[in-house]
Short mmCIF file of C-alpha atoms in Angstrom, two decimals:
data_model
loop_
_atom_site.label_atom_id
_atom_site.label_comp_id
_atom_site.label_asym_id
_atom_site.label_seq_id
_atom_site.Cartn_x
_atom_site.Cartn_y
_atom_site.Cartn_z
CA UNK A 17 -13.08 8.04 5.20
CA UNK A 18 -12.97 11.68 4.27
CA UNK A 19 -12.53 12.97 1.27
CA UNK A 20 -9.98 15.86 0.28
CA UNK A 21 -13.64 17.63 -1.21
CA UNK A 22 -15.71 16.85 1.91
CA UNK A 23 -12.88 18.96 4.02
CA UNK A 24 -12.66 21.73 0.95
CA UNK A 25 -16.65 22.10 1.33
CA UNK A 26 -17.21 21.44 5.04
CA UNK A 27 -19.14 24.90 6.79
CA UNK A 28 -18.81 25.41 10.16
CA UNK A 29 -21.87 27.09 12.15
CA UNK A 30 -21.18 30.29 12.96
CA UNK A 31 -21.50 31.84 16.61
CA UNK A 32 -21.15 35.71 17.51
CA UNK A 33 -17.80 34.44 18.69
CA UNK A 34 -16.51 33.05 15.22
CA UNK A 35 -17.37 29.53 14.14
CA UNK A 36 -18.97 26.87 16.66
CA UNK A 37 -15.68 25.19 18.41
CA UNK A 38 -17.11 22.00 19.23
CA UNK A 39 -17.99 21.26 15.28
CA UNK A 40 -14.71 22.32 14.20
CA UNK A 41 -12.94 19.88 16.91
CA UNK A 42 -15.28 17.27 16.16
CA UNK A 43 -14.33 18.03 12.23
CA UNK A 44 -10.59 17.76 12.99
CA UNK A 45 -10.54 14.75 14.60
CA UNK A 46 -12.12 12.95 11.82
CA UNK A 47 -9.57 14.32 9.83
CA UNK A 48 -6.63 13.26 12.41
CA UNK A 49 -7.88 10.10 12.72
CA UNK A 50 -8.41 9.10 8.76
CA UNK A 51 -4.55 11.01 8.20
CA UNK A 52 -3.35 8.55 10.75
CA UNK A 53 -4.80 5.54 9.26
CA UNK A 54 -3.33 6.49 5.93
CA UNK A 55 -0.15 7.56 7.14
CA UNK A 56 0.44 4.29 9.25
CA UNK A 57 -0.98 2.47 5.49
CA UNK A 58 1.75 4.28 3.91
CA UNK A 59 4.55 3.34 6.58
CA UNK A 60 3.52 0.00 6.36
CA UNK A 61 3.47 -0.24 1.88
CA UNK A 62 6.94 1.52 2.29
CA UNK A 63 8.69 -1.27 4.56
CA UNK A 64 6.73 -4.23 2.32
CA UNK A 65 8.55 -2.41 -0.60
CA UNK A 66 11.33 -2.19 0.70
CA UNK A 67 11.50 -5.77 1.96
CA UNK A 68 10.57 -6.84 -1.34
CA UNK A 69 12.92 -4.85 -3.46
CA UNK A 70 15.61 -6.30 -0.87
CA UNK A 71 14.72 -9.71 -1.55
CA UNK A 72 14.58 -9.49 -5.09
CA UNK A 73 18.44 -8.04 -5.38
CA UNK A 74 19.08 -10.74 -3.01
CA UNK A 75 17.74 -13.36 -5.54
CA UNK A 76 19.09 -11.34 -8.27
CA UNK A 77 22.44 -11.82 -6.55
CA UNK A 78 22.19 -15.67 -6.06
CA UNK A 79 21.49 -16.02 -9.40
CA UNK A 80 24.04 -14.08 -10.80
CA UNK A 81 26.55 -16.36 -8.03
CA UNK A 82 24.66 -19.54 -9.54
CA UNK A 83 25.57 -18.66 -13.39
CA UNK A 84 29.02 -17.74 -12.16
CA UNK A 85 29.46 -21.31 -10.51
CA UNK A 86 27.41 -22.98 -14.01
CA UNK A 87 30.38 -21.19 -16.07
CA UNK A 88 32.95 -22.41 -13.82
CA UNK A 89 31.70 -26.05 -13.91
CA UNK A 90 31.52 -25.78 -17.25
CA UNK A 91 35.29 -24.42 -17.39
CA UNK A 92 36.48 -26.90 -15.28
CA UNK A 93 34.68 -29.96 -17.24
CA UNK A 94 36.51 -28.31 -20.21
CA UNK A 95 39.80 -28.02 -18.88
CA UNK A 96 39.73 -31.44 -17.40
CA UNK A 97 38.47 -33.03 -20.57
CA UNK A 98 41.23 -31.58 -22.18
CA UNK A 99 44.16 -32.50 -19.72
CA UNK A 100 42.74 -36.07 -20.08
CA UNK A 101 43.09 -35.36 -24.36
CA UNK A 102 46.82 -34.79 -23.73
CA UNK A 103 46.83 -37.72 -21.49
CA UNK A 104 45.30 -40.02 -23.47
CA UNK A 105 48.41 -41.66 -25.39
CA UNK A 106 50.13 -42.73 -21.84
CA UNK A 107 46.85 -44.04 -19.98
CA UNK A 108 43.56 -43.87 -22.30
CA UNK A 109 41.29 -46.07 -19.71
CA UNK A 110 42.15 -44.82 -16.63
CA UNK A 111 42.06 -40.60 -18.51
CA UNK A 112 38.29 -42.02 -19.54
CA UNK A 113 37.24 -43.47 -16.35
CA UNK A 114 38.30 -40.06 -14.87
CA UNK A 115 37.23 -37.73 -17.50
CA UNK A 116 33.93 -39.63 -17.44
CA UNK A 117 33.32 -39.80 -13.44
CA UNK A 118 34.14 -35.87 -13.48
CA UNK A 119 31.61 -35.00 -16.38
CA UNK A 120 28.76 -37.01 -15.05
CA UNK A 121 29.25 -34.82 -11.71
CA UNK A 122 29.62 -31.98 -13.63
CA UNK A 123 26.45 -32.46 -15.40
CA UNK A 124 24.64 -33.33 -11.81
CA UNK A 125 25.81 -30.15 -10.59
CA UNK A 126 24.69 -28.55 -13.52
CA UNK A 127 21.31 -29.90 -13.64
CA UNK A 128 21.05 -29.42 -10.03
CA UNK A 129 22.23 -25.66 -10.54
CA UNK A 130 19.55 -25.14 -13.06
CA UNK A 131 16.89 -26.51 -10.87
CA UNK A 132 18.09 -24.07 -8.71
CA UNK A 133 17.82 -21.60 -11.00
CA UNK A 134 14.40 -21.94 -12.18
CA UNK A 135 13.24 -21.85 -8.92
CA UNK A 136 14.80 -18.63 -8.50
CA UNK A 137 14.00 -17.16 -11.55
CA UNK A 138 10.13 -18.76 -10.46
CA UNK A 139 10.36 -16.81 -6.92
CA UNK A 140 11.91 -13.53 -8.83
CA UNK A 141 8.96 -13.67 -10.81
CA UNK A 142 6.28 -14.06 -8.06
CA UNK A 143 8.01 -11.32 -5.72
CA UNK A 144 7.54 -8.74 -9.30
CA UNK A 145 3.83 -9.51 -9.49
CA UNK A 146 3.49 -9.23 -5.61
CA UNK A 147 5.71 -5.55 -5.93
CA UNK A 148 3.73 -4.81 -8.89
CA UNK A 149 0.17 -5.56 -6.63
CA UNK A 150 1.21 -3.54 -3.51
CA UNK A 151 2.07 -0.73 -6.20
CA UNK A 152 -1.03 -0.88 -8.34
CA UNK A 153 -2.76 -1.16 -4.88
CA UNK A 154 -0.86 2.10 -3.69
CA UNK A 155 -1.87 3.54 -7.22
CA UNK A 156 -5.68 3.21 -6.47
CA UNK A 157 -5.59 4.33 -2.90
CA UNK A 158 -4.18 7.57 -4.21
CA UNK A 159 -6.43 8.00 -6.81
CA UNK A 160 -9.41 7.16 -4.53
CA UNK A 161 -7.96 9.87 -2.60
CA UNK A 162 -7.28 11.94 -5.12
CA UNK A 163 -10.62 11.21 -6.78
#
């Protein structure tokens, strides 16, 4: 691949006529050709990062929807615990059977929104080191271009 210096210092023979035609057409379609090949690189790290940074507000989304829901389980084991307090005096077993039934589900869907969770927060985490390699990889194309 050409280098931005290797075009600044290229010389062109020189013919009574101006510079030799056939070199400098042969020159610019080296250039054409490596411009293309970076351009269609740089099209194609644009739409990963794009894709990715989609993703990730997508998870980031989820996972706000999944602590929303934890909260709301939460509130609801709360509330129901304490209608089953108030309840207590007129039917204590059956207000325990209940309250008990609804906590254990509460807790299943808890622990199964926390699974959940961690997974996301795992993917989340995986999708910033692959960002952060396509960018560090952009990084060092430019500078090897730059260089």
């Amino acid at each position: 691949m050409l280098t931005p210096l290797e075009i600044e210092n290229r010389e062109f023979k020189k013919t009574v006529g101006g510079y030799n035609r056939d070199d400098v057409e042969d020159f610019m379609s080296l250039i054409l050709v490596d411009y293309e090949k970076l351009y269609r690189e740089n099209v194609a790290s644009r739409e990963k990062i794009e894709a990715l940074n989609s993703a990730l507000e997508n998870y980031k989304n989820q996972e706000a929807t999944m602590q929303n829901a934890i909260l709301a389980a939460q509130k609801a084991a709360d509330a129901l615990s304490q209608a089953a307090s108030e309840k207590a005096d007129l039917i204590i077993k059956e207000a325990q059977v209940k309250a008990g039934d609804i906590i254990r589900e509460a807790n299943d869907e808890i622990a199964k929104l926390d699974l959940r969770y961690a997974d996301i927060k795992q993917q989340i985490e995986s999708y910033k080191m692959r960002v952060g390699a396509i960018i560090k990889s952009q990084l060092d194309i430019l500078e090897d271009l730059n260089a």
